[in-house]
Short mmCIF file of C-alpha atoms in Angstrom, two decimals:
data_model
loop_
_atom_site.label_atom_id
_atom_site.label_comp_id
_atom_site.label_asym_id
_atom_site.label_seq_id
_atom_site.Cartn_x
_atom_site.Cartn_y
_atom_site.Cartn_z
CA MET A 921 9.38 34.16 -9.06
CA ARG A 922 8.50 36.13 -12.21
CA ARG A 923 6.67 34.42 -15.04
CA ASN A 924 6.05 35.46 -18.61
CA TRP A 925 2.56 35.61 -20.06
CA LEU A 926 2.62 31.86 -20.80
CA GLY A 927 3.40 31.02 -17.20
CA ARG A 928 6.98 29.94 -17.93
CA SER A 929 9.99 31.01 -15.96
CA ALA A 930 11.84 34.05 -17.23
CA LEU A 931 15.32 35.50 -17.19
CA VAL A 932 15.09 38.75 -15.25
CA LEU A 933 17.68 41.51 -15.55
CA LEU A 934 18.06 43.62 -12.41
CA PRO A 935 20.24 46.71 -12.14
CA ALA A 936 23.06 46.43 -9.62
CA ALA A 937 22.69 49.08 -6.96
CA ALA A 938 26.22 50.47 -6.69
CA ALA A 939 28.00 49.38 -9.87
CA GLY A 940 25.43 50.48 -12.44
CA VAL A 941 25.78 47.06 -14.15
CA LEU A 942 22.99 44.72 -15.09
CA THR A 943 22.86 41.49 -13.11
CA ALA A 944 21.15 38.40 -14.56
CA VAL A 945 19.00 36.25 -12.32
CA ALA A 946 17.61 33.04 -13.82
CA THR A 947 14.45 31.67 -12.31
CA GLN A 948 13.70 27.95 -12.21
CA PRO A 949 11.01 26.38 -14.39
CA SER A 950 7.91 25.08 -12.70
CA ALA A 951 7.68 21.48 -11.54
CA ALA A 952 5.31 20.64 -14.41
CA TYR A 953 8.06 21.33 -16.94
CA GLN A 954 10.71 19.48 -14.94
CA ALA A 955 8.57 16.34 -14.74
CA SER A 956 9.09 15.55 -18.42
CA PRO A 957 12.78 15.23 -19.31
CA ALA A 958 11.88 15.12 -23.01
CA TYR A 959 10.22 18.56 -22.82
CA HIS A 960 12.35 21.37 -24.23
CA VAL A 961 11.02 24.89 -24.13
CA SER A 962 11.54 26.85 -27.32
CA SER A 963 10.92 30.31 -25.96
CA ALA A 964 12.93 33.49 -26.00
CA PHE A 965 12.26 33.72 -22.26
CA TYR A 966 13.66 30.37 -21.19
CA ALA A 967 16.70 28.46 -22.33
CA ALA A 968 16.75 24.81 -21.33
CA PRO A 969 20.12 23.57 -20.11
CA ALA A 970 22.05 21.90 -22.90
CA ALA A 971 22.43 18.15 -22.74
CA PRO A 972 26.01 16.90 -22.87
CA VAL A 973 27.06 15.95 -26.38
CA THR A 974 29.48 13.14 -27.03
CA ALA A 975 31.22 13.37 -30.38
CA GLN A 976 32.27 10.08 -31.86
CA LEU A 977 35.05 9.97 -34.38
CA THR A 978 34.33 7.65 -37.27
CA ALA A 979 36.31 6.62 -40.31
CA SER A 980 35.47 8.24 -43.61
CA THR A 981 32.55 6.64 -45.38
CA GLU A 982 34.55 6.70 -48.60
CA SER A 983 36.53 3.55 -49.38
CA ILE A 984 40.33 3.58 -49.39
CA GLY A 985 40.13 3.04 -53.16
CA GLY A 986 37.92 6.12 -53.48
CA ARG A 987 40.41 8.19 -51.51
CA ILE A 988 43.29 6.89 -53.66
CA LEU A 989 41.30 7.80 -56.78
CA ASP A 990 40.77 11.30 -55.35
CA GLU A 991 44.55 11.61 -54.97
CA ALA A 992 45.14 10.29 -58.51
CA GLU A 993 42.66 12.79 -59.93
CA THR A 994 44.91 15.62 -58.73
CA ARG A 995 47.31 14.55 -61.51
CA THR A 996 44.75 15.05 -64.31
CA GLY A 997 46.48 16.41 -67.40
CA ASP A 998 49.95 15.03 -66.63
CA TRP A 999 51.61 13.15 -69.49
CA TYR A 1000 51.86 9.39 -69.88
CA VAL A 1001 55.48 8.21 -69.97
CA TYR A 1002 56.28 4.50 -69.96
CA GLY A 1003 57.88 3.65 -66.59
CA GLY A 1004 56.79 6.96 -65.02
CA ALA A 1005 55.72 6.92 -61.38
CA GLY A 1006 55.32 10.63 -60.64
CA PRO A 1007 55.28 13.26 -59.57
CA SER A 1008 54.59 14.75 -63.01
CA VAL A 1009 54.69 11.82 -65.50
CA PHE A 1010 53.06 8.42 -65.12
CA ASP A 1011 52.35 5.13 -66.75
CA CYS A 1012 49.20 3.20 -65.81
CA SER A 1013 50.56 1.32 -62.80
CA GLY A 1014 52.83 4.23 -61.84
CA LEU A 1015 49.77 6.43 -61.23
CA VAL A 1016 48.13 3.79 -59.04
CA TYR A 1017 51.43 3.23 -57.22
CA TRP A 1018 52.03 6.98 -56.66
CA ALA A 1019 48.49 7.76 -55.43
CA SER A 1020 48.32 4.71 -53.13
CA HIS A 1021 51.68 5.48 -51.53
CA LYS A 1022 50.58 9.08 -50.89
CA LEU A 1023 47.90 7.59 -48.62
CA GLY A 1024 50.14 4.96 -47.02
CA VAL A 1025 48.91 1.94 -49.00
CA ASN A 1026 51.95 0.07 -50.28
CA LEU A 1027 50.74 -1.37 -53.58
CA PRO A 1028 53.44 -2.86 -55.81
CA ARG A 1029 54.86 -0.80 -58.70
CA THR A 1030 53.89 -2.94 -61.71
CA THR A 1031 50.56 -4.18 -63.00
CA TYR A 1032 51.70 -7.81 -62.81
CA ALA A 1033 52.85 -7.44 -59.21
CA MET A 1034 49.55 -5.74 -58.30
CA LEU A 1035 47.60 -8.73 -59.60
CA SER A 1036 49.43 -11.02 -57.18
CA SER A 1037 49.32 -8.59 -54.23
CA SER A 1038 47.57 -9.59 -51.02
CA LEU A 1039 46.31 -5.98 -50.77
CA LEU A 1040 43.83 -6.61 -53.60
CA TYR A 1041 40.91 -9.00 -53.90
CA GLN A 1042 38.79 -9.65 -56.96
CA VAL A 1043 35.20 -8.33 -57.09
CA SER A 1044 32.39 -8.85 -59.60
CA SER A 1045 30.52 -5.60 -58.86
CA PRO A 1046 33.06 -2.77 -59.02
CA ARG A 1047 32.56 0.55 -57.30
CA ARG A 1048 34.35 3.89 -57.42
CA GLY A 1049 38.04 3.53 -56.58
CA ASP A 1050 38.35 -0.15 -57.46
CA LEU A 1051 41.05 -1.12 -59.93
CA ALA A 1052 40.01 -2.09 -63.45
CA PHE A 1053 42.50 -4.37 -65.18
CA TYR A 1054 42.49 -4.52 -68.98
CA GLY A 1055 43.95 -8.01 -69.34
CA THR A 1056 47.15 -8.30 -67.33
CA GLY A 1057 49.03 -5.37 -68.81
CA HIS A 1058 46.97 -2.26 -68.05
CA VAL A 1059 45.25 -0.86 -64.93
CA GLU A 1060 43.02 2.14 -64.28
CA PHE A 1061 40.58 3.28 -61.58
CA VAL A 1062 36.84 2.62 -61.72
CA THR A 1063 34.86 5.88 -61.71
CA THR A 1064 31.22 6.57 -60.97
CA TRP A 1065 30.47 6.94 -64.69
CA SER A 1066 29.42 3.96 -66.75
CA HIS A 1067 32.00 2.71 -69.27
CA MET A 1068 34.64 5.12 -68.03
CA THR A 1069 37.87 4.67 -66.06
CA PHE A 1070 40.52 7.09 -64.82
CA GLY A 1071 44.22 6.61 -65.40
CA ALA A 1072 47.25 6.95 -67.62
CA GLN A 1073 46.36 5.20 -70.86
CA ASN A 1074 49.28 5.09 -73.31
CA THR A 1075 52.10 7.07 -74.93
CA GLY A 1076 51.00 10.44 -76.26
CA THR A 1077 48.00 10.76 -73.91
CA ARG A 1078 47.43 12.61 -70.69
CA VAL A 1079 46.22 11.29 -67.34
CA GLY A 1080 42.44 11.52 -67.26
CA TRP A 1081 39.11 9.80 -67.84
CA HIS A 1082 38.87 7.22 -70.62
CA THR A 1083 35.80 5.66 -72.20
CA TRP A 1084 35.93 1.94 -72.90
CA ASN A 1085 33.96 -0.08 -75.42
CA ALA A 1086 33.34 -3.63 -76.58
CA TYR A 1087 36.89 -3.96 -77.93
CA TRP A 1088 38.80 -2.10 -75.18
CA HIS A 1089 37.30 -2.79 -71.75
CA PRO A 1090 38.25 -4.03 -68.28
CA THR A 1091 38.42 -7.79 -67.96
CA MET A 1092 38.63 -7.96 -64.16
CA TYR A 1093 38.15 -5.71 -61.14
CA PHE A 1094 39.96 -5.67 -57.82
CA ARG A 1095 39.22 -3.83 -54.58
CA ILE A 1096 41.95 -2.45 -52.34
CA ARG A 1097 42.00 -3.77 -48.77
#
């Protein structure tokens, strides 16, 4: 058995007699290294056998509301049109309806119907992707920015981010199941 200068096993390349091709012969590590299963040699002369890796598929860490908001944000700049539900014009609930249906969440079409939907539950600490209701007649998405929501606001505006204030602000928040 050939060893490198540290006493570890080495990969030795030997020429093949007739074919003129190099043949690789791997030597085994010494018993001292095999005794500790946690020991992994980090040497250019020895490559420890790879441990089997089991990949586990997990759901996205982003909430369904966050993913729906991501979809809605692709419509930034589209015009507000009362009764619009996409694909290029929206009203407030039409944008929420369109984006949620793109991801297979069947929210109702109108703001009033959304408020009575079993797919929503009220929360006191909103997070990105939750729905912010301005009274019972307007809905937008909660963003990560303070005092700002995303949605279709009113006639003559475009879909986008809107700042709220003491006079125009969400009165309740709902999370999507």
